[in-house]
PDB file of C-alpha atoms in Angstrom:
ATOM      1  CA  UNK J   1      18.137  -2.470  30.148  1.00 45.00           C
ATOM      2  CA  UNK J   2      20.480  -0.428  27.595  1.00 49.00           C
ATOM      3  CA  UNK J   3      18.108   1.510  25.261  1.00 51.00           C
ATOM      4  CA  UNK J   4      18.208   0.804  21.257  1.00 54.00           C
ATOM      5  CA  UNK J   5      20.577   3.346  19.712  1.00 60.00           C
ATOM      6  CA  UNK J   6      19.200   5.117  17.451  1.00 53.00           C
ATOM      7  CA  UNK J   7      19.802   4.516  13.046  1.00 54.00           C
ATOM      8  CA  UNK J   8      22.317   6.447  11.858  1.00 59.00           C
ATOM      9  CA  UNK J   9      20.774   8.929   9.124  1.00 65.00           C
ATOM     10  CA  UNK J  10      23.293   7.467   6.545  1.00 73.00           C
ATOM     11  CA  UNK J  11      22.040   3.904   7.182  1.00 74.00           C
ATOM     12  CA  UNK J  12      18.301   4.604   6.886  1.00 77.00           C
ATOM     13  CA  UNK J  13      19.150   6.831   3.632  1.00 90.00           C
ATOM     14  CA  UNK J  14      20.846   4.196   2.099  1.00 92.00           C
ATOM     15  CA  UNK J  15      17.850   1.676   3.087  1.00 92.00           C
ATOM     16  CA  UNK J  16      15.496   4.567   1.684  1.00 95.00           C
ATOM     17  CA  UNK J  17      17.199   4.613  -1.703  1.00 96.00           C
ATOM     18  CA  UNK J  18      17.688   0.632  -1.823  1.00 97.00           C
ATOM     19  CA  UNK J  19      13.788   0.053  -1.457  1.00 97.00           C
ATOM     20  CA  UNK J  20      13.392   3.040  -4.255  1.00 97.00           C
ATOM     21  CA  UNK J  21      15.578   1.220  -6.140  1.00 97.00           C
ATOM     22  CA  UNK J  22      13.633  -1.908  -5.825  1.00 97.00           C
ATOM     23  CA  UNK J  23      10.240  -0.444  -6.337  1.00 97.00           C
ATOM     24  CA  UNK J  24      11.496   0.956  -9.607  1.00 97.00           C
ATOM     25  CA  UNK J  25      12.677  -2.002 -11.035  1.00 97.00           C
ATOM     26  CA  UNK J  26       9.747  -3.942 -10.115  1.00 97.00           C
ATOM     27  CA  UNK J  27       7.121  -1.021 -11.491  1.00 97.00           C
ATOM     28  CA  UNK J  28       9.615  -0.563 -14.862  1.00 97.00           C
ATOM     29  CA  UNK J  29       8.731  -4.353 -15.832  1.00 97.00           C
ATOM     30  CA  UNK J  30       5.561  -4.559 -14.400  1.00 98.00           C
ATOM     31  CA  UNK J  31       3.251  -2.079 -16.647  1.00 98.00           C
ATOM     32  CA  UNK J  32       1.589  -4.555 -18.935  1.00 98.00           C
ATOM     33  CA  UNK J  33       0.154  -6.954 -16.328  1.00 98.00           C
ATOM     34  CA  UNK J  34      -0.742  -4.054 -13.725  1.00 98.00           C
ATOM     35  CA  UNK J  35      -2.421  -2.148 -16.344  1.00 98.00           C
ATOM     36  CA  UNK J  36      -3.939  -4.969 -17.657  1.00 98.00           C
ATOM     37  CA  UNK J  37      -5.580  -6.787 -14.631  1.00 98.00           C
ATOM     38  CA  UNK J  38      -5.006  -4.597 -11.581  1.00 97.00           C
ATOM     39  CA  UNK J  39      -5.890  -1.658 -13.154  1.00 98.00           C
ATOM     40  CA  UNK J  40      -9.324  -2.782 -13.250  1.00 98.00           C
ATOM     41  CA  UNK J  41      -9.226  -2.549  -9.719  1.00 97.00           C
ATOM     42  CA  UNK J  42      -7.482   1.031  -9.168  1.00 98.00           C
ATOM     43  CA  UNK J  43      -9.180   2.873 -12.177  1.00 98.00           C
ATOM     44  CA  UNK J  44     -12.279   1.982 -10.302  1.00 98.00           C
ATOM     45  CA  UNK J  45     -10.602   3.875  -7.322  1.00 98.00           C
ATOM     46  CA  UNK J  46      -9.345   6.649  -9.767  1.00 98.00           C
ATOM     47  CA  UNK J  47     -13.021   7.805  -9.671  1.00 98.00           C
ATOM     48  CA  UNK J  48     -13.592   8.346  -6.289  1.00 98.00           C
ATOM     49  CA  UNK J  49     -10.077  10.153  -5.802  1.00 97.00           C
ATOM     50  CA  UNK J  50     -11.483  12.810  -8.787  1.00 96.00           C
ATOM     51  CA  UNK J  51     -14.788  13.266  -7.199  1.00 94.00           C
ATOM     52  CA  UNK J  52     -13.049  14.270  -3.874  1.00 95.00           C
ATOM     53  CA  UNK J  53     -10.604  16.391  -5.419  1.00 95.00           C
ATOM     54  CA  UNK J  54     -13.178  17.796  -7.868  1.00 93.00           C
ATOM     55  CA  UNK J  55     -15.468  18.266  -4.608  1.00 89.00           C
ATOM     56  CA  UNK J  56     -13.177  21.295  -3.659  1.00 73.00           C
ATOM     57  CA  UNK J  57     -14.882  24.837  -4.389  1.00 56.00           C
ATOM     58  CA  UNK J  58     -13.358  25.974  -7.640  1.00 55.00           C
ATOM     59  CA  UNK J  59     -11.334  22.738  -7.990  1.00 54.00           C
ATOM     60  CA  UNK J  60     -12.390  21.949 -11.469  1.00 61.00           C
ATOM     61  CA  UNK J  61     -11.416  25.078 -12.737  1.00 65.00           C
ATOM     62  CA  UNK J  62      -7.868  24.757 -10.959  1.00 79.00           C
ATOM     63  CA  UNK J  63      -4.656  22.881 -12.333  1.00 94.00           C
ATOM     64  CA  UNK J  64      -4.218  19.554 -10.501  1.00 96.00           C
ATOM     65  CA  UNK J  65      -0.979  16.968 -10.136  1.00 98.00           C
ATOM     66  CA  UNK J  66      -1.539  13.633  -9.612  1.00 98.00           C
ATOM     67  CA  UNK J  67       1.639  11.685  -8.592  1.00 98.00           C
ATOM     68  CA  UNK J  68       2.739   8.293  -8.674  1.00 98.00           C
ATOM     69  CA  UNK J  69      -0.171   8.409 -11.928  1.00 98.00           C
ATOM     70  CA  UNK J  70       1.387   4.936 -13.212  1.00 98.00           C
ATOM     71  CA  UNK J  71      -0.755   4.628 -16.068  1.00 98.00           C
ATOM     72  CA  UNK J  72      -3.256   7.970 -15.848  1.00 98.00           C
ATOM     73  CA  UNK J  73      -5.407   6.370 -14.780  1.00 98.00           C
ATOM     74  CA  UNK J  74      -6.621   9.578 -12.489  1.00 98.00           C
ATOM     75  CA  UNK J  75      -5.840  12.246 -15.573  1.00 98.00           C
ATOM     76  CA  UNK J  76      -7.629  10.133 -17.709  1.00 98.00           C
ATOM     77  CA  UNK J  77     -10.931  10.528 -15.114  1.00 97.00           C
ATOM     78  CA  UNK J  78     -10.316  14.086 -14.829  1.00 95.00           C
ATOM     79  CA  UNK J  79     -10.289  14.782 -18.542  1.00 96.00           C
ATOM     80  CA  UNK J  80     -13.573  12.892 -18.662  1.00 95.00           C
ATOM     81  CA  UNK J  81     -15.515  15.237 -16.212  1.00 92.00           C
ATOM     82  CA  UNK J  82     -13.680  18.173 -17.761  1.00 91.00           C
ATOM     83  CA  UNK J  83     -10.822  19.385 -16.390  1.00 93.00           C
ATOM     84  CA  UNK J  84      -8.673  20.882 -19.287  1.00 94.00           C
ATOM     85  CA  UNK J  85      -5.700  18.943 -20.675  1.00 96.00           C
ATOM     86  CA  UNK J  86      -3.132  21.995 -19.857  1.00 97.00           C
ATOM     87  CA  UNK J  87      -3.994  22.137 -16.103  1.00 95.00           C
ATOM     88  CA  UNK J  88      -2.900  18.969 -15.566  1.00 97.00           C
ATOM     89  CA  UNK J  89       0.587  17.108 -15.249  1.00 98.00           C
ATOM     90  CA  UNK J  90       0.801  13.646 -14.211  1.00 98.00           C
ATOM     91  CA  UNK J  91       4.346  12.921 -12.163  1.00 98.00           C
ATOM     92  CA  UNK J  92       6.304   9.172 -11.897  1.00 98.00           C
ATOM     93  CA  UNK J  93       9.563   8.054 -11.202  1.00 97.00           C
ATOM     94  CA  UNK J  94       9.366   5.174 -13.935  1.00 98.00           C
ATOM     95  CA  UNK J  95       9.522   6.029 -18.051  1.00 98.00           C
ATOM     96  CA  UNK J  96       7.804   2.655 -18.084  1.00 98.00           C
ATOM     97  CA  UNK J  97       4.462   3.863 -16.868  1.00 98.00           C
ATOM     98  CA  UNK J  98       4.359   7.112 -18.113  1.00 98.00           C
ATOM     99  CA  UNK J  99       4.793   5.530 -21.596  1.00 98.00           C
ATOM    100  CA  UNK J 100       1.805   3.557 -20.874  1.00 98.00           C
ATOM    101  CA  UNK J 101       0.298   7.066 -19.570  1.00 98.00           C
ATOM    102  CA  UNK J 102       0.724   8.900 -22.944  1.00 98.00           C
ATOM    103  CA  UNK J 103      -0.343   5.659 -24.606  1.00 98.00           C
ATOM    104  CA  UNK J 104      -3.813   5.977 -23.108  1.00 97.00           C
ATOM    105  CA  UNK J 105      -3.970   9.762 -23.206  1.00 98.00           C
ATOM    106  CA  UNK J 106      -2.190  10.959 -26.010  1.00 98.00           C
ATOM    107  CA  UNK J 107      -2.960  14.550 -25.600  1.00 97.00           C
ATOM    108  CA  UNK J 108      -0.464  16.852 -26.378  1.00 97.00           C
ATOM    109  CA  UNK J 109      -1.648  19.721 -23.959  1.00 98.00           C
ATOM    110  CA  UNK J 110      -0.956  17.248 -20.908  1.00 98.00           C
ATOM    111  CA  UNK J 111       2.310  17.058 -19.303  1.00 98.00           C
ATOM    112  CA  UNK J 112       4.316  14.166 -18.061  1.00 98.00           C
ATOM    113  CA  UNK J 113       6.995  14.266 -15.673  1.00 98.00           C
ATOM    114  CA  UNK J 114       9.628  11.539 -14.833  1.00 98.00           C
ATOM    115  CA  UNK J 115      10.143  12.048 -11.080  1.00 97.00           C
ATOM    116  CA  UNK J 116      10.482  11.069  -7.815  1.00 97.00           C
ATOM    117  CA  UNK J 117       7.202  12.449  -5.697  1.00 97.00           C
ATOM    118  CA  UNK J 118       9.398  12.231  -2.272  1.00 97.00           C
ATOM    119  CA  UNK J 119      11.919  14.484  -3.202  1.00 96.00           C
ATOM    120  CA  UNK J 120      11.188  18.277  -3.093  1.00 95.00           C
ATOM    121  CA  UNK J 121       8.672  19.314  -6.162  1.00 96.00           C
ATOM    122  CA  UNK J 122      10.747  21.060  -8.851  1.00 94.00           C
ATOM    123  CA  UNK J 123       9.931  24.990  -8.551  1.00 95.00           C
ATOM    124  CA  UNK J 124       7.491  25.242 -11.521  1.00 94.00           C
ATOM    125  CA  UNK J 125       5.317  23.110  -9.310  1.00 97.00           C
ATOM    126  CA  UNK J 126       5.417  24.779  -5.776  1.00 97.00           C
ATOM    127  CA  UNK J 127       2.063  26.740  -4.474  1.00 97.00           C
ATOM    128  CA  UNK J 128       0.457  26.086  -8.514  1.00 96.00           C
ATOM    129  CA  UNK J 129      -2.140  23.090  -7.964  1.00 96.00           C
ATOM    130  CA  UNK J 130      -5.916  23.100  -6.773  1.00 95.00           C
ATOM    131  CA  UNK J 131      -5.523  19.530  -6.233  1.00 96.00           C
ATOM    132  CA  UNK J 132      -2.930  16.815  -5.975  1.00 97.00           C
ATOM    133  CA  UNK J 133      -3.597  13.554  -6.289  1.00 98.00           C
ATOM    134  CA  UNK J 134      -2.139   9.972  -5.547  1.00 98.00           C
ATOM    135  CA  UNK J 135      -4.099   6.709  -5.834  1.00 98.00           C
ATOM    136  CA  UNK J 136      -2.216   3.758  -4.561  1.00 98.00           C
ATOM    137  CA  UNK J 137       1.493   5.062  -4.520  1.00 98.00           C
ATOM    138  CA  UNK J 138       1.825   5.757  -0.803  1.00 98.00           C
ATOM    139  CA  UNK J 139       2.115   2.299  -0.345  1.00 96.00           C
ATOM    140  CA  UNK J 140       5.413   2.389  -2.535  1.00 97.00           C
ATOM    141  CA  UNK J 141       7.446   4.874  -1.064  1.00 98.00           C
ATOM    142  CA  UNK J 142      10.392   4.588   1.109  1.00 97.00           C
ATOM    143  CA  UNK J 143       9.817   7.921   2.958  1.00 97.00           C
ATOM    144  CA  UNK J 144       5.776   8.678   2.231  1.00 98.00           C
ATOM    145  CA  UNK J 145       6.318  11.394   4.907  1.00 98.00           C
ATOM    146  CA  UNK J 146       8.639  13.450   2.704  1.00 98.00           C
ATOM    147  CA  UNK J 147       6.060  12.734  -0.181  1.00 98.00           C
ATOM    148  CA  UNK J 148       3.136  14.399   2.291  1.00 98.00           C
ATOM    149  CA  UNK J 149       5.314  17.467   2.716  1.00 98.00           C
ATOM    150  CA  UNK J 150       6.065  17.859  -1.226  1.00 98.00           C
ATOM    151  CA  UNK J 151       2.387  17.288  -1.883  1.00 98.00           C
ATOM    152  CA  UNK J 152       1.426  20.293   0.488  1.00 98.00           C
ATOM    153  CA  UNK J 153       3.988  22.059  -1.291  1.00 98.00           C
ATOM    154  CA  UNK J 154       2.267  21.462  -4.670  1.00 98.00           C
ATOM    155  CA  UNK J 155      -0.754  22.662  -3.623  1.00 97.00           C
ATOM    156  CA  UNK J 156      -2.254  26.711  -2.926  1.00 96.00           C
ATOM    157  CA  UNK J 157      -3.942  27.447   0.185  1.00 96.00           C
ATOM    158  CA  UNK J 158      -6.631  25.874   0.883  1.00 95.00           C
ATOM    159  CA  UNK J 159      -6.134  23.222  -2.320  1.00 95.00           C
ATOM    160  CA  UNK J 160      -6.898  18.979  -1.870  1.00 96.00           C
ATOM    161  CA  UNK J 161      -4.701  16.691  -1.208  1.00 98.00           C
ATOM    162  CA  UNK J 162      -6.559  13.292  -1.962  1.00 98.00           C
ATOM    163  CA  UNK J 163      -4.564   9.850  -2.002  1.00 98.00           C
ATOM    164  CA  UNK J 164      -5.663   6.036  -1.512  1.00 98.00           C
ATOM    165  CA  UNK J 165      -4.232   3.046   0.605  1.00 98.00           C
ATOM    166  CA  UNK J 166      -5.850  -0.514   0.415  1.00 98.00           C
ATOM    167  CA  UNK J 167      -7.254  -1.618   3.714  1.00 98.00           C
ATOM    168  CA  UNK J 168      -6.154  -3.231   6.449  1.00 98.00           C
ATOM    169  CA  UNK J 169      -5.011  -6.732   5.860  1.00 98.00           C
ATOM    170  CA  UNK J 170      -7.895  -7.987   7.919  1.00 98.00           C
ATOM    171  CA  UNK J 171     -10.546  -6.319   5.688  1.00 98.00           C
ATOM    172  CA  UNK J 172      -8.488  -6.985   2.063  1.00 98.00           C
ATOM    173  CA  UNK J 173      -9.361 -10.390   0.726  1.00 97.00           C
ATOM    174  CA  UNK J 174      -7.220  -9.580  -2.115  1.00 98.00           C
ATOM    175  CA  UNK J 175      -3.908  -9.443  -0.857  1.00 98.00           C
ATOM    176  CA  UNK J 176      -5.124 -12.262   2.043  1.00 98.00           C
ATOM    177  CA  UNK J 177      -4.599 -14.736  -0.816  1.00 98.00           C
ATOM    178  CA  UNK J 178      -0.992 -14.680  -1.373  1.00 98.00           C
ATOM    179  CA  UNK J 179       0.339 -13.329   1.662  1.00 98.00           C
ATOM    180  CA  UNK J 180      -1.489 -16.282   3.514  1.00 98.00           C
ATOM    181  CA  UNK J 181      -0.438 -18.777   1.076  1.00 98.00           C
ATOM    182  CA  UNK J 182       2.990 -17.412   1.927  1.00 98.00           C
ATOM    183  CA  UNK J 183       2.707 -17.614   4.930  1.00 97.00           C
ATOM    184  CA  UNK J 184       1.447 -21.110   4.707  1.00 98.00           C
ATOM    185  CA  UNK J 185       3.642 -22.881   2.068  1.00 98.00           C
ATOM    186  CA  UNK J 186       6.643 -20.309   1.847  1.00 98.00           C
ATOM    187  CA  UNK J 187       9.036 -17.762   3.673  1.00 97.00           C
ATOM    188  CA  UNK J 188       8.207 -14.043   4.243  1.00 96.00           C
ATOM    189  CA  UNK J 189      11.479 -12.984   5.452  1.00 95.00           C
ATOM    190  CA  UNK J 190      13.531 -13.344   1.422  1.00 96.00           C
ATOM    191  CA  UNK J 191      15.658 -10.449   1.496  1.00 95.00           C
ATOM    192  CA  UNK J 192      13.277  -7.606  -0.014  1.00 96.00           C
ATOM    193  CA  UNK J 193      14.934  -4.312   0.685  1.00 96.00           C
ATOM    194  CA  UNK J 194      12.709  -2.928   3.870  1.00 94.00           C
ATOM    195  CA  UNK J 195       9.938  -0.622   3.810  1.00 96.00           C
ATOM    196  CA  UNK J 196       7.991   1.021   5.668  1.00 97.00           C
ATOM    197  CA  UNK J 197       4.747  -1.601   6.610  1.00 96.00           C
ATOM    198  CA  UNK J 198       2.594  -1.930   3.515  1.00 96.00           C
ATOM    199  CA  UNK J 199      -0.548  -1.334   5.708  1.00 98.00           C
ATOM    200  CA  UNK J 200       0.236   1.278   7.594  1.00 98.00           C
ATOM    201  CA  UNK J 201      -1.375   4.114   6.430  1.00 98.00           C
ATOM    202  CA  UNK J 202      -4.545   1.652   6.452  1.00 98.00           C
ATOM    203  CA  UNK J 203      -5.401   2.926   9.753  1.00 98.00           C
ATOM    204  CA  UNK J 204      -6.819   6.308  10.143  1.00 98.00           C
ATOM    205  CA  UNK J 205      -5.400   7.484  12.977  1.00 98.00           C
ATOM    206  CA  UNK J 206      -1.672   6.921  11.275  1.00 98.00           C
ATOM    207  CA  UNK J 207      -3.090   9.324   8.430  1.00 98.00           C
ATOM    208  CA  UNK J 208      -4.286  11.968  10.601  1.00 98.00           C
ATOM    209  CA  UNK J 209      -1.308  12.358  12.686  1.00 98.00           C
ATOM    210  CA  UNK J 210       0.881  12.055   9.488  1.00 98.00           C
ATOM    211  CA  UNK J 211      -1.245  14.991   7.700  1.00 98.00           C
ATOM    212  CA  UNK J 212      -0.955  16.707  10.416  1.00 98.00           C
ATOM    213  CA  UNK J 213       3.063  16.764  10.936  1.00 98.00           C
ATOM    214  CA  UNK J 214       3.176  17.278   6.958  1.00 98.00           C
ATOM    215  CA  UNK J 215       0.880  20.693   7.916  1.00 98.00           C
ATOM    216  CA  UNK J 216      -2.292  20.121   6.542  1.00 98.00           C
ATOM    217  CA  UNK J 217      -5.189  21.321   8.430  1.00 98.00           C
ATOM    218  CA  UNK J 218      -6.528  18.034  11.166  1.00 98.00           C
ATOM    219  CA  UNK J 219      -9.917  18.654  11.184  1.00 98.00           C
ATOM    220  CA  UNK J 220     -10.157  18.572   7.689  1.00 98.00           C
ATOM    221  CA  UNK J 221      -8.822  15.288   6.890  1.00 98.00           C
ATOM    222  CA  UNK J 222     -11.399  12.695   5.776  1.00 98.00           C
ATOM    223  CA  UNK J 223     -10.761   8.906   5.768  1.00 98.00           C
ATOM    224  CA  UNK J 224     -13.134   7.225   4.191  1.00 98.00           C
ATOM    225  CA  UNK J 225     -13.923   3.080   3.949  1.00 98.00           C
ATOM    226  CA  UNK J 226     -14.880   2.278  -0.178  1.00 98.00           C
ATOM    227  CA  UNK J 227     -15.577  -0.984  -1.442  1.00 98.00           C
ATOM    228  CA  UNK J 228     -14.517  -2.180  -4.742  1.00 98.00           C
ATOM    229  CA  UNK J 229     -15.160  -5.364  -6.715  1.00 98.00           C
ATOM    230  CA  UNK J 230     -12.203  -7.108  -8.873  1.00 98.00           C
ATOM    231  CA  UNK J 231     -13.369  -8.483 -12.128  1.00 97.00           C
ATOM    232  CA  UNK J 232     -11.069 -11.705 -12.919  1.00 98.00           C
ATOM    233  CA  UNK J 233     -11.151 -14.176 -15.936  1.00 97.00           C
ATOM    234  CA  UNK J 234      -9.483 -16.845 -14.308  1.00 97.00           C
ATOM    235  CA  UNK J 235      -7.169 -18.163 -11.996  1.00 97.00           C
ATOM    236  CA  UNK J 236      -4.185 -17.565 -13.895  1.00 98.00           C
ATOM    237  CA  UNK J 237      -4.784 -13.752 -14.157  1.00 98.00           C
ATOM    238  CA  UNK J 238      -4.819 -14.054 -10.372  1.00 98.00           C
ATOM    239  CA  UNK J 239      -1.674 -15.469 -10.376  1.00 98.00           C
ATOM    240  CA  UNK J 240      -0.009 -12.773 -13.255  1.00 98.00           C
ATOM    241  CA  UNK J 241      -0.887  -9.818 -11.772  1.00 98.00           C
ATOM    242  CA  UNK J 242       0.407 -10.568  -8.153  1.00 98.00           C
ATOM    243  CA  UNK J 243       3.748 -12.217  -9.810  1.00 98.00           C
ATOM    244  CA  UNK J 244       4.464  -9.609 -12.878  1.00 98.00           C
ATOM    245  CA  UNK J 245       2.343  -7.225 -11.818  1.00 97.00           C
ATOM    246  CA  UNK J 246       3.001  -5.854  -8.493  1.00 97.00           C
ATOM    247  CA  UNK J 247       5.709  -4.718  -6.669  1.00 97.00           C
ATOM    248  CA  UNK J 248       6.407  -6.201  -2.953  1.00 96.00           C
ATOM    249  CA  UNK J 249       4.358  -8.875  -3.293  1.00 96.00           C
ATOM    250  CA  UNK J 250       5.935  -9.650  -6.526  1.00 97.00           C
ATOM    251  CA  UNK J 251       8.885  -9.591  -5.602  1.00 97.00           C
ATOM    252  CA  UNK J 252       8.168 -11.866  -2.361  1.00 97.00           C
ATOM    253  CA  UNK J 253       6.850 -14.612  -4.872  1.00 98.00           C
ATOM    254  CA  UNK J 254      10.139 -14.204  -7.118  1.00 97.00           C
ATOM    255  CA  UNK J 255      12.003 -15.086  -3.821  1.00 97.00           C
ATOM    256  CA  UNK J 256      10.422 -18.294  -2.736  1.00 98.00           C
ATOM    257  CA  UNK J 257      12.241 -21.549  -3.309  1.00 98.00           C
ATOM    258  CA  UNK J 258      10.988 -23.460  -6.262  1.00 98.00           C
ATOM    259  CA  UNK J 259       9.147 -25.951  -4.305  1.00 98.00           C
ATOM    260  CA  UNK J 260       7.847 -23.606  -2.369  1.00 98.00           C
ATOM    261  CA  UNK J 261       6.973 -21.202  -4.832  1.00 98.00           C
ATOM    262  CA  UNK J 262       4.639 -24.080  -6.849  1.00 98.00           C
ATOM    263  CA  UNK J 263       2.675 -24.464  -3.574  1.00 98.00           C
ATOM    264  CA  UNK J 264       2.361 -21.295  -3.064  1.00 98.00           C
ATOM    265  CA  UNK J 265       0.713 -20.606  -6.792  1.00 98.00           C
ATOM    266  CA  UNK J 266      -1.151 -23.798  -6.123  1.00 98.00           C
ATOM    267  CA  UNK J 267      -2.811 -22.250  -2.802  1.00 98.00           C
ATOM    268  CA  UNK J 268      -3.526 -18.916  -4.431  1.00 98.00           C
ATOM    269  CA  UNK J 269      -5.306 -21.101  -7.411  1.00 98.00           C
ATOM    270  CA  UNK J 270      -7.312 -22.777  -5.413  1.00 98.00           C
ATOM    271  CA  UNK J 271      -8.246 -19.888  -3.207  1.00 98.00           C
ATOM    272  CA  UNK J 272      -9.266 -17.843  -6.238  1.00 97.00           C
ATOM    273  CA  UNK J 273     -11.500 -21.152  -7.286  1.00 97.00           C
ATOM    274  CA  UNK J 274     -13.128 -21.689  -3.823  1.00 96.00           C
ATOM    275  CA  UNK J 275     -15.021 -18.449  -4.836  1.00 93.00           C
ATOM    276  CA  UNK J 276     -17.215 -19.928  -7.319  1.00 92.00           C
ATOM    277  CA  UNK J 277     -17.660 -19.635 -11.542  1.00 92.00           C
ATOM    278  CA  UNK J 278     -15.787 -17.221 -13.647  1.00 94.00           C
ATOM    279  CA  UNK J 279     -15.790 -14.551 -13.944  1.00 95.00           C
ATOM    280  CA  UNK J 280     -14.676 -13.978 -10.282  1.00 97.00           C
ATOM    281  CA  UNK J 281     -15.435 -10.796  -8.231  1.00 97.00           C
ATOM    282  CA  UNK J 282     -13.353 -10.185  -5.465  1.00 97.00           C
ATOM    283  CA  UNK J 283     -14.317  -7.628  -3.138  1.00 97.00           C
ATOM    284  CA  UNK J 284     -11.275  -5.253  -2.247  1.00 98.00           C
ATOM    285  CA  UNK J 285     -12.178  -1.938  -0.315  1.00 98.00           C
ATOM    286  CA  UNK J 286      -9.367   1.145   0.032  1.00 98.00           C
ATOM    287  CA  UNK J 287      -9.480   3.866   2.035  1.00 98.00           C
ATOM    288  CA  UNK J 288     -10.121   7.093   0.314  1.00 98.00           C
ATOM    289  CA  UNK J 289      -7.964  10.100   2.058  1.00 98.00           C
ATOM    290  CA  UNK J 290      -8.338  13.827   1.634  1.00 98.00           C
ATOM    291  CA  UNK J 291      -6.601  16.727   3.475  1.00 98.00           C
ATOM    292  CA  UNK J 292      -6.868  20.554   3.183  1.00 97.00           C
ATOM    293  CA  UNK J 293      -3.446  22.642   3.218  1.00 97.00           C
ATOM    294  CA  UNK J 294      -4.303  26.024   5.597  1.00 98.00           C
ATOM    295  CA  UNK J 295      -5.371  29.254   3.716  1.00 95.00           C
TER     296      UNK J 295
END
């Protein structure tokens, strides 16, 4: 049999830039509801990513980057255990969530920057952080690869890299609830710009051989398992922050047929119900990932 022949460069840049494109629109509209009900679920996570940068001898004292911050959510936990407000600079490729960021942390010492965290770190940045940071925006990156290498970049030798993933499908009742209702009542296949699989850093093995290739040291990546617990109100919150609030998934709902799209909210309802009396907790863990760039 003939083998595949390989992707042109052009093609999978242009597919690259599409799903960018995508992601930004989706994260540009999407600030109130994200911030609103699934940031109850990542600024929980924001805590763990600051103790394991923080962990770091001499890391508090350091300058640190967190990218993809969406709505600070990290610099706002690293101003609370210390960290001054002119070592830090929170990085994000939509003006949509960084307004949100200066909202919540109107500091004037801090500083913002509206970029793109897979493209090579401006030269200011290169070799001047202690720790870099970035909790949940892996999974929204056309090349997360190139985002690895500019993170190591970022950093001095021997600084943190810390970043967070959800887990595996299997083990994230969370996002079970649409994608199975999808799955169930709808199509998955819409028309999304591609990406790379939104689980695929969930597996640890993926992450150390990616750290690796990026150059950070093997042995010292760490990959851990943390459980979380998401505080909802009601069903209808459930149903916001997946539809306004998220980005693939979102857009996947958008998609559906109308017919199917009403039995697919139905589903997700009634899944969210099935778990008892408000106020809901749904458990959600993430994995919790930290690398060390060589001395």
């Amino acid at each position: 049999s003939k083998s595949p022949r390989p992707v042109p460069g052009s093609v999978m840049a242009a597919a690259a830039r599409a799903f960018t494109k995508f992601e930004l629109s989706r994260w540009q509209a999407a600030v109130g509801p994200y911030d609103r009900i699934f940031g109850r679920l990542t600024k929980q996570a924001a805590k763990h990513v600051v103790d394991r940068a923080l962990q770091a001898e001499g890391a508090l004292a350091g300058p640190g980057l967190d990218c993809a911050t969406g709505p600070g959510y990290v610099l706002e936990e690293a101003l609370r255990r210390g960290v001054s407000s002119s070592k830090l600079v929170g990085m994000d490729f939509s003006a949509s969530m960084l307004a949100r960021a200066r909202e919540h942390l109107p500091d004037p010492a801090l500083t913002w920057l509206e970029a793109d965290i897979q493209e090579t770190p401006p030269p200011a940045l290169l070799g001047s952080f202690a720790w870099c940071t970035c909790n949940f925006g892996v999974l929204h990156l056309a090349r997360p690869e190139s985002f690895f290498v500019a993170a190591l970049q970022t950093l001095r030798p021997g600084g943190t890299f810390v970043f967070t993933v959800w887990a595996e499908l299997a083990r994230s009742p969370v996002f079970q609830i649409p994608l199975k209702a999808i799955e169930k009542h709808g199509n998955m296949d819409v028309g999304l710009p591609p990406g790379p699989p939104f689980f695929k850093f969930s597996d640890p093995a993926v992450v150390e051989e990616s750290l690796e290739q990026a150059g950070f040291i093997r042995s010292s990546v760490r990959a851990d398992l943390v459980d979380l617990e998401w505080p909802l109100d009601s069903p209808e919150e459930l149903l916001e922050a997946f539809t306004d609030g998220s980005a693939r998934t979102g857009g996947l709902l958008a998609l559906q047929e109308p017919a199917a799209r009403t039995l697919i909210m139905e589903h997700m309802r009634q899944s969210l119900i099935a778990q008892g009396q408000p106020p809901y907790l749904l458990k959600q863990p993430f994995l919790l990932v930290s690398a060390t760039k060589p001395l």
